[in-house]
XYZ file of N, CA and C in Angstrom:
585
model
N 0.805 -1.149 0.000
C 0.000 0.000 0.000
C 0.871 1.242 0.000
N 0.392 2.536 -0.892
C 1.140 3.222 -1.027
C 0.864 4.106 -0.164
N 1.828 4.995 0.367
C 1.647 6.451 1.518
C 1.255 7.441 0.386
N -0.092 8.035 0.753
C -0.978 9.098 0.115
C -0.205 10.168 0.939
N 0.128 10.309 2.212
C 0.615 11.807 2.496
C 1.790 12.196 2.172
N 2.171 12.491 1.374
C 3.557 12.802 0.595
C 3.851 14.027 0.528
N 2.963 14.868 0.885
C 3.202 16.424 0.864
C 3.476 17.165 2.208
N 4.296 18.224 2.607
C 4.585 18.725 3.905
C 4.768 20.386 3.639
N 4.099 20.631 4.544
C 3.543 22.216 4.753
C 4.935 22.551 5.894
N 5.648 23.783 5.862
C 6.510 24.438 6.763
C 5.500 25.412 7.528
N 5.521 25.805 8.145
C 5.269 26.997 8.910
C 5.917 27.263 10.564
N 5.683 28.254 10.869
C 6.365 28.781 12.239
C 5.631 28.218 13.316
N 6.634 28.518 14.473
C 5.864 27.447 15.488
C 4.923 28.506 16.330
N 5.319 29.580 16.076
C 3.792 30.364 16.775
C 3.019 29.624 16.367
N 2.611 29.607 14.890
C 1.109 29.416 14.203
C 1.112 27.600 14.658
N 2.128 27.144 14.718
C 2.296 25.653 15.142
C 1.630 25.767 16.533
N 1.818 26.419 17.109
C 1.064 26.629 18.651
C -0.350 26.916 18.605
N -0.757 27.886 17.931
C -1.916 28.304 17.312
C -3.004 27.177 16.730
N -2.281 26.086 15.679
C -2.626 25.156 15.351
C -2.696 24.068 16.102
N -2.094 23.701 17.244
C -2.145 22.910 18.293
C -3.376 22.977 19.126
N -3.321 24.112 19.214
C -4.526 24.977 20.499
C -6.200 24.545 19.789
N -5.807 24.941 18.100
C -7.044 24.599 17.785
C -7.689 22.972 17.394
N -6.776 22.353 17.334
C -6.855 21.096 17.380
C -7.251 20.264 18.640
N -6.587 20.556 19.745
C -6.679 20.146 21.206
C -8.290 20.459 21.546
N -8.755 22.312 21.169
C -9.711 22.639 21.337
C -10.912 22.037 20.406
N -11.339 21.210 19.781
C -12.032 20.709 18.779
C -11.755 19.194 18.436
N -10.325 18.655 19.880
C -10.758 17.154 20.139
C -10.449 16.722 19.041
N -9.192 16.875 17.471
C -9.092 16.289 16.545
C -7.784 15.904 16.547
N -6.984 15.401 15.398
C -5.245 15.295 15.198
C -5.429 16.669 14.228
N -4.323 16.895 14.319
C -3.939 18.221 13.841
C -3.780 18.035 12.218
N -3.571 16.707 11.828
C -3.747 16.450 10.484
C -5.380 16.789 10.013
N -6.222 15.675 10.619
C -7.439 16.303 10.709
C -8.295 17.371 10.424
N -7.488 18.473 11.193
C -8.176 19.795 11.373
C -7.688 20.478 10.417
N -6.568 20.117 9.587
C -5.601 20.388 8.228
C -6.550 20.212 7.229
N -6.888 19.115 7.091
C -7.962 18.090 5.589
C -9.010 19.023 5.960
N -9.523 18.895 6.876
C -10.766 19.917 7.001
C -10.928 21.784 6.847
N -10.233 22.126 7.279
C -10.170 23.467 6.773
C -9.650 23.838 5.353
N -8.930 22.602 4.383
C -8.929 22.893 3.282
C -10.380 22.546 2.639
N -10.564 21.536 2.840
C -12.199 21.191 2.393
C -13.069 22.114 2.651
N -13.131 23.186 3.983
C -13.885 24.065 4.264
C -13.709 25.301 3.616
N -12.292 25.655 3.293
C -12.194 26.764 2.422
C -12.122 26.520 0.590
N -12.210 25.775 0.424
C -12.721 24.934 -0.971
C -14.054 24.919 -1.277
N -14.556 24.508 -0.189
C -16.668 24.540 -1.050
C -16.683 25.771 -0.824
N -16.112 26.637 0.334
C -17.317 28.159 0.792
C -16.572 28.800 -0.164
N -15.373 28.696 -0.428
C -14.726 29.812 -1.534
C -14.583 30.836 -1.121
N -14.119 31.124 0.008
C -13.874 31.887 1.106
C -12.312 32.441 0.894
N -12.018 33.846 0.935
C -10.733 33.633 1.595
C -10.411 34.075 2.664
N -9.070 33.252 3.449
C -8.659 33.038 4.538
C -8.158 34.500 5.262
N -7.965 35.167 4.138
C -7.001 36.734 4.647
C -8.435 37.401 5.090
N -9.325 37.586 4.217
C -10.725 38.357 4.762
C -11.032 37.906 5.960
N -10.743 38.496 7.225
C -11.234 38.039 8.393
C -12.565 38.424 8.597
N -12.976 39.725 8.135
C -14.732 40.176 8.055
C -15.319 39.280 7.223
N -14.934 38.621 6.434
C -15.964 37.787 5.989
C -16.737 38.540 5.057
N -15.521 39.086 3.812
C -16.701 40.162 2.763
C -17.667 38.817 2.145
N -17.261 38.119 1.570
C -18.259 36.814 0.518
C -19.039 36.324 1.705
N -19.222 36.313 2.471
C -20.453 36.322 3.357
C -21.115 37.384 3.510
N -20.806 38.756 4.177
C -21.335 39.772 3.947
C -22.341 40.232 2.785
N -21.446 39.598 1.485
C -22.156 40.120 0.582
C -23.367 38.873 0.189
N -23.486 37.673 0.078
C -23.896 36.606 0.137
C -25.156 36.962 1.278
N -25.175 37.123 2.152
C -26.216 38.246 3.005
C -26.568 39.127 2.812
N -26.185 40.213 2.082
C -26.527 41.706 1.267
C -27.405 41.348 0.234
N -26.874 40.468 -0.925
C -27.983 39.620 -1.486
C -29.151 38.711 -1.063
N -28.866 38.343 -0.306
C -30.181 37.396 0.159
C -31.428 38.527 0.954
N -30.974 39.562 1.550
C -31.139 40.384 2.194
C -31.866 41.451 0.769
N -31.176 41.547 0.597
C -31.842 42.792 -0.972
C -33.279 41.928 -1.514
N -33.020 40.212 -2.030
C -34.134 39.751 -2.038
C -35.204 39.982 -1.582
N -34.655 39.124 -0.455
C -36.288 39.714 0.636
C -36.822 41.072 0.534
N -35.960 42.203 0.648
C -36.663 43.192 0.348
C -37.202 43.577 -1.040
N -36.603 43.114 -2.109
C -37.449 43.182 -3.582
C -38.698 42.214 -3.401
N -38.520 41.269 -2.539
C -39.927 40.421 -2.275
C -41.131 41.021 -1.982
N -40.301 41.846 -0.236
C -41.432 42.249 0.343
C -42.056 43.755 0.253
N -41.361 44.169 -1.020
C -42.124 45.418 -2.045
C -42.659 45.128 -2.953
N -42.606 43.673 -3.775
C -43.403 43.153 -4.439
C -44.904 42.718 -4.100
N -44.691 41.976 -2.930
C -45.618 42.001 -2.435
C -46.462 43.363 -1.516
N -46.073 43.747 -1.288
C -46.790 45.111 -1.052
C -47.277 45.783 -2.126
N -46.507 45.840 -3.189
C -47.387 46.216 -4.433
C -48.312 45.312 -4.938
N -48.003 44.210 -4.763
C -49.231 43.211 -5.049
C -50.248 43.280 -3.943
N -49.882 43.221 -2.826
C -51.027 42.543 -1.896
C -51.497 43.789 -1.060
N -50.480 44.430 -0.590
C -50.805 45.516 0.599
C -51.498 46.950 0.452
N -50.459 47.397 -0.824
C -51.230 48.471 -1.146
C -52.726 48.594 -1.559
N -52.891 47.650 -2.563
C -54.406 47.158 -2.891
C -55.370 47.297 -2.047
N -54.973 46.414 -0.808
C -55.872 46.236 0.340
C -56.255 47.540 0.867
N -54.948 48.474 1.228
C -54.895 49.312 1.916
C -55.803 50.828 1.059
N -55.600 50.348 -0.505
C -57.023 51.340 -1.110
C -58.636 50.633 -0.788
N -58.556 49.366 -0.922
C -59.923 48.882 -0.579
C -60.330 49.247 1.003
N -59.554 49.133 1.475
C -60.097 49.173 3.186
C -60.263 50.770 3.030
N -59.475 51.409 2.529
C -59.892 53.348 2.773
C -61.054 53.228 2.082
N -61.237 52.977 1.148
C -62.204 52.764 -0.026
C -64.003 52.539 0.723
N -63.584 51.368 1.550
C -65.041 50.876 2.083
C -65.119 51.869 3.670
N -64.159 52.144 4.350
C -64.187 53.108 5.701
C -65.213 54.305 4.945
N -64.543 55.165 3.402
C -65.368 56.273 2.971
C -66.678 55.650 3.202
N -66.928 54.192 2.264
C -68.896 54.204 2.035
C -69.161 53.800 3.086
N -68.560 53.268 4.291
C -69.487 53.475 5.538
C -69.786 54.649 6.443
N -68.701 55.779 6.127
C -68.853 56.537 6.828
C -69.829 57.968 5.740
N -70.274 57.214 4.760
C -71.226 57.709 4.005
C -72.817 57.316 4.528
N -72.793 55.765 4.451
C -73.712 55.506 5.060
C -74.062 55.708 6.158
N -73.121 55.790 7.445
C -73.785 56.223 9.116
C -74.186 57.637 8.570
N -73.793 58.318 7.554
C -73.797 60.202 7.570
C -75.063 59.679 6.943
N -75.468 59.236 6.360
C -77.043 58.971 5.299
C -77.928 58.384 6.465
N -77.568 57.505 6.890
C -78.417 56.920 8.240
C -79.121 58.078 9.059
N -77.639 58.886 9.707
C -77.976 59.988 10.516
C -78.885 60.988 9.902
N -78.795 61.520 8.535
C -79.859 62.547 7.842
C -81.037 62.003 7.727
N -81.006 60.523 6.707
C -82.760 60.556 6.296
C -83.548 59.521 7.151
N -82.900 58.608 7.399
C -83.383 57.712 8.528
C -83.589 58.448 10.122
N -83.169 59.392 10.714
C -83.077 59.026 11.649
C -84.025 60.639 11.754
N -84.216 61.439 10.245
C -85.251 62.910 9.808
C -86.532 61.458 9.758
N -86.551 60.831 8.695
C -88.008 59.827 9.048
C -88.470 59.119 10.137
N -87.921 58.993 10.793
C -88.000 58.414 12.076
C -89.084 59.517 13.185
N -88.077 60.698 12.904
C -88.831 61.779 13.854
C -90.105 62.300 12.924
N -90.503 62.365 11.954
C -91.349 62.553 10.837
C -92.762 61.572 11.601
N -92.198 60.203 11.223
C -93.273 59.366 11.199
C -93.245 59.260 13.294
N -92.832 59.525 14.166
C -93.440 59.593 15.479
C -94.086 61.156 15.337
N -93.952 62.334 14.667
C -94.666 63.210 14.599
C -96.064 63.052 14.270
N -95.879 62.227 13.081
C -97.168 62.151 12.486
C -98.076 60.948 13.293
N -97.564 59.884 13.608
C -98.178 59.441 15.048
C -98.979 59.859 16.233
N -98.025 61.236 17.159
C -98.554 61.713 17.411
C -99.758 63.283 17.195
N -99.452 63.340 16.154
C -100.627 64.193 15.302
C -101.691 62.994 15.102
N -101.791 61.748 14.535
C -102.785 61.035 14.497
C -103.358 60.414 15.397
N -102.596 60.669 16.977
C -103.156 59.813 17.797
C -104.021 61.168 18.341
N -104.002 62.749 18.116
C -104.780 63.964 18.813
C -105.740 63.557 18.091
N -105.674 63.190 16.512
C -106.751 63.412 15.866
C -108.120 62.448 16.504
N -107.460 61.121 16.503
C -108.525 60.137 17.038
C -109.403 60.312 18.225
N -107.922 60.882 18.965
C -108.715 61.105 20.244
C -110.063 62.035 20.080
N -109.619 63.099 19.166
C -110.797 64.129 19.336
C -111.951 63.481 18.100
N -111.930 62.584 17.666
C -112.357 61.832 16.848
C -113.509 60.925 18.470
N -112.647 60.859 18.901
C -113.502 59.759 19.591
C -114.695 60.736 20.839
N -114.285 61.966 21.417
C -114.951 62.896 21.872
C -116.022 63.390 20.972
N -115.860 63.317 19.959
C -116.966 63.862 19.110
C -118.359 62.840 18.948
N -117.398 61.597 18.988
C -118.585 60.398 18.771
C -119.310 60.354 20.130
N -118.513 60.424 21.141
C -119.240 60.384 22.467
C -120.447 61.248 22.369
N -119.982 62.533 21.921
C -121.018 63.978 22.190
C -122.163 63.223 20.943
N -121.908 62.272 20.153
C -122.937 62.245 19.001
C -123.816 61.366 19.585
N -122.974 60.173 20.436
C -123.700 59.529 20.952
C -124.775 59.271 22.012
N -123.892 60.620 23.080
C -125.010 61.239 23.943
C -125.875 62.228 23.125
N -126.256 62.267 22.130
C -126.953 63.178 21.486
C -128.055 62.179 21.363
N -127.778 61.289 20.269
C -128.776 60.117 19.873
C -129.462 59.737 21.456
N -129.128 59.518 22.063
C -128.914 59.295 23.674
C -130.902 59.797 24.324
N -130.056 61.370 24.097
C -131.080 62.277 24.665
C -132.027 62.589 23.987
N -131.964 62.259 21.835
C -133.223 62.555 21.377
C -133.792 61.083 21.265
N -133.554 60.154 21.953
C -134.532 58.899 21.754
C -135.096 58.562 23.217
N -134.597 59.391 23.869
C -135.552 59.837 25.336
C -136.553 61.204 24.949
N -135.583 62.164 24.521
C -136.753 62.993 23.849
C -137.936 62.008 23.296
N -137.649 61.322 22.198
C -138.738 60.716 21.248
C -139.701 59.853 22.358
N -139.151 58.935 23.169
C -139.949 58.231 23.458
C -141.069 59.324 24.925
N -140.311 59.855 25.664
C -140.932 61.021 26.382
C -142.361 62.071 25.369
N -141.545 62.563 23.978
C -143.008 62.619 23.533
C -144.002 61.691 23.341
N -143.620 60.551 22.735
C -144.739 59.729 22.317
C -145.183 59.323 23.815
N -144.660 59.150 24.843
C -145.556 58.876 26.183
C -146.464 60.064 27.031
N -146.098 61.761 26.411
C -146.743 62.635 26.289
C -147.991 62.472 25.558
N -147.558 62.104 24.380
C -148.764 62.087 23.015
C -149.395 61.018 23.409
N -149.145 60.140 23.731
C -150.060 59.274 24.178
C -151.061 59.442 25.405
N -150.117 60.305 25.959
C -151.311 60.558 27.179
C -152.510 61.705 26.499
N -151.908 62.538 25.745
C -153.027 63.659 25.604
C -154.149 62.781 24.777
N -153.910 61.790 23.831
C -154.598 60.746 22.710
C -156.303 60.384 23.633
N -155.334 59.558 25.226
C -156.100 58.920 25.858
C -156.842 59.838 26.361
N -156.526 61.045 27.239
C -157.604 61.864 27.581
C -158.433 62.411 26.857
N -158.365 62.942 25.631
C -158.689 63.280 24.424
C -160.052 61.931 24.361
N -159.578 61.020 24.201
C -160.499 60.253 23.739
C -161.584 59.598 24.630
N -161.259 60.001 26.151
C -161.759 59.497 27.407
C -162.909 60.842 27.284
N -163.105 61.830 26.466
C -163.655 62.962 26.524
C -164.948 62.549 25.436
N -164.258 62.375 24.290
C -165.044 61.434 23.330
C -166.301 60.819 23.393
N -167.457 61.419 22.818
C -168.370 59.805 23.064
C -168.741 59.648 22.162
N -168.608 59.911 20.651
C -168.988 59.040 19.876
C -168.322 57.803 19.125
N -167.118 57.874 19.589
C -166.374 56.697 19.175
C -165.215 56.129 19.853
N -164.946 55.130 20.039
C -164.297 54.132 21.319
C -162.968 54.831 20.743
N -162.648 54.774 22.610
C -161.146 55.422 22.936
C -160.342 54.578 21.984
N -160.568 52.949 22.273
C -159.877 52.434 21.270
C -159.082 52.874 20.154
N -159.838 52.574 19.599
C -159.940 52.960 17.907
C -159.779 54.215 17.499
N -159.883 55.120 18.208
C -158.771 56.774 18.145
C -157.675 56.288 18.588
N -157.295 55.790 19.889
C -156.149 55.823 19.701
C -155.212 55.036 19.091
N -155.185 53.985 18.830
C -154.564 53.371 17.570
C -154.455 54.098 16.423
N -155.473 54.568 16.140
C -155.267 55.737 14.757
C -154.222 56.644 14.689
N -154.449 57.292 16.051
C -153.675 58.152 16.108
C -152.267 58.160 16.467
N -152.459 56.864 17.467
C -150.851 56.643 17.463
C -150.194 56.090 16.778
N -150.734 55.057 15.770
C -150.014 54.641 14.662
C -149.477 56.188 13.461
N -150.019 57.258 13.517
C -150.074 58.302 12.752
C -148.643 58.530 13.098
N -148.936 59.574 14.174
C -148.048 59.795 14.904
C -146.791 59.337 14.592
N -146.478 58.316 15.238
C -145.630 57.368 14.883
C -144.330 57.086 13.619
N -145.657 57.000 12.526
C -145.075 57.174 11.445
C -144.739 58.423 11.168
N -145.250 59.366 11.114
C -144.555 60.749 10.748
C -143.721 60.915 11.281
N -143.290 60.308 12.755
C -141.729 60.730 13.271
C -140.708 59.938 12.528
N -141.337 58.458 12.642
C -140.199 57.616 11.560
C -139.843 58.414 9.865
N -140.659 58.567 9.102
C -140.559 59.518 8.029
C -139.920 60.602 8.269
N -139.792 61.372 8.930
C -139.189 62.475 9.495
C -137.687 62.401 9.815
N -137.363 61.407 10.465
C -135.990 60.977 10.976
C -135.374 60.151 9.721
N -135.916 59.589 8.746
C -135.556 58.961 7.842
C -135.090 60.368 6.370
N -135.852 61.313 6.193
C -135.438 62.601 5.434
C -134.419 62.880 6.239
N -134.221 63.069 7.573
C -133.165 63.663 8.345
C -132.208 63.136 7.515
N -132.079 62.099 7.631
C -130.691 61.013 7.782
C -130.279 60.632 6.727
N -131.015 60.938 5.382
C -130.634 61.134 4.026
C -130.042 62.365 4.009
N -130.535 63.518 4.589
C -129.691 64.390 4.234
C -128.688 64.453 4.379
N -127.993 63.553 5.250
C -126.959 63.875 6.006
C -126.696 64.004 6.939
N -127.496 64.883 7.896
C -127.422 65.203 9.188
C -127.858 64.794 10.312
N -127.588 64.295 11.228
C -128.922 63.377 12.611
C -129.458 64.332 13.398
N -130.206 64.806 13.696
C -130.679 65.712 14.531
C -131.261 65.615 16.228
């Protein structure tokens, strides 16, 4: 089998100390920690003198610029949009409470006005019927008070009589009677008016 390590690196024994320290510290052989930091500065493509770490820096500056071309993309896509729709609908509601407050809330007081204007009217609507009704009231006591008048004068009248039975006058007469008041109250009440 052939020896693959054939190659030998010089350096000073500071950095030999240096390199010790970091080996001891990370628990490896110092060959080890050799193979590996070339392998490590081989994929990252890093160099060793940049201690700030510009190809990272910038490798972050880019990834970093992304996100922010992202998240202005999306704000022009998503946020701003929103942010006209939401002003957009705040205006028509605060159109509508202002429309609410004028005509809804002017009809509102309108129609309890007119409520109470229609509830004076009834009332005095209903006082009037009373007074009509005590009217009818007092002329059908009137009526019957005459006809128990007229009837009495009929009977004496006819108790005076002698050629023909009280009877039979008074039926005559009170059937007369009678009818002419019904006829009478019946023209009334075509005309219009109850008396």
């Amino acid at each position: 089998m052939e020896d693959i390590n054939v190659r030998s690196v010089r350096y000073p024994i500071l950095v030999d100390q240096k390199f010790e320290k970091i080996a001891l510290k990370l628990g490896r052989t110092k060959r080890q920690v050799f193979i590996q930091m070339v392998d490590y500065f081989y994929k990252s493509k890093k160099d060793p003198i940049d201690l700030n770490d510009e190809l990272l820096k910038n490798a972050l500056m880019k990834n970093h610029q992304q996100y922010i071309g992202f998240i202005k993309s999306q704000e022009n896509m998503l946020l701003i949009p929103m942010k006209t729709e939401m002003d957009r609908v705040s205006v028509s509601q605060g159109q509508i409470i202002e429309r609410f407050n004028t005509q809804i809330l002017k009809a509102n007081t309108d129609l309890l006005n007119n409520q109470h204007t229609q509830d004076g009217k009834l009332n005095a609507i209903g006082i009037i019927m009373d007074t009509m009704q005590k009217g009818l009231k007092s002329k059908e006591a009137l009526k019957s008070q005459f006809l128990h008048i007229l009837d009495g004068y009929i009977r004496s009248r006819d108790a005076f009589g002698m050629m023909t039975s009280g009877r039979k006058r008074r039926a005559d007469c009170g059937y007369q009677i009678a009818d002419q008041f019904i006829i009478s109250n019946k023209s009334r009440m075509l005309g219009g008016y109850v008396y």
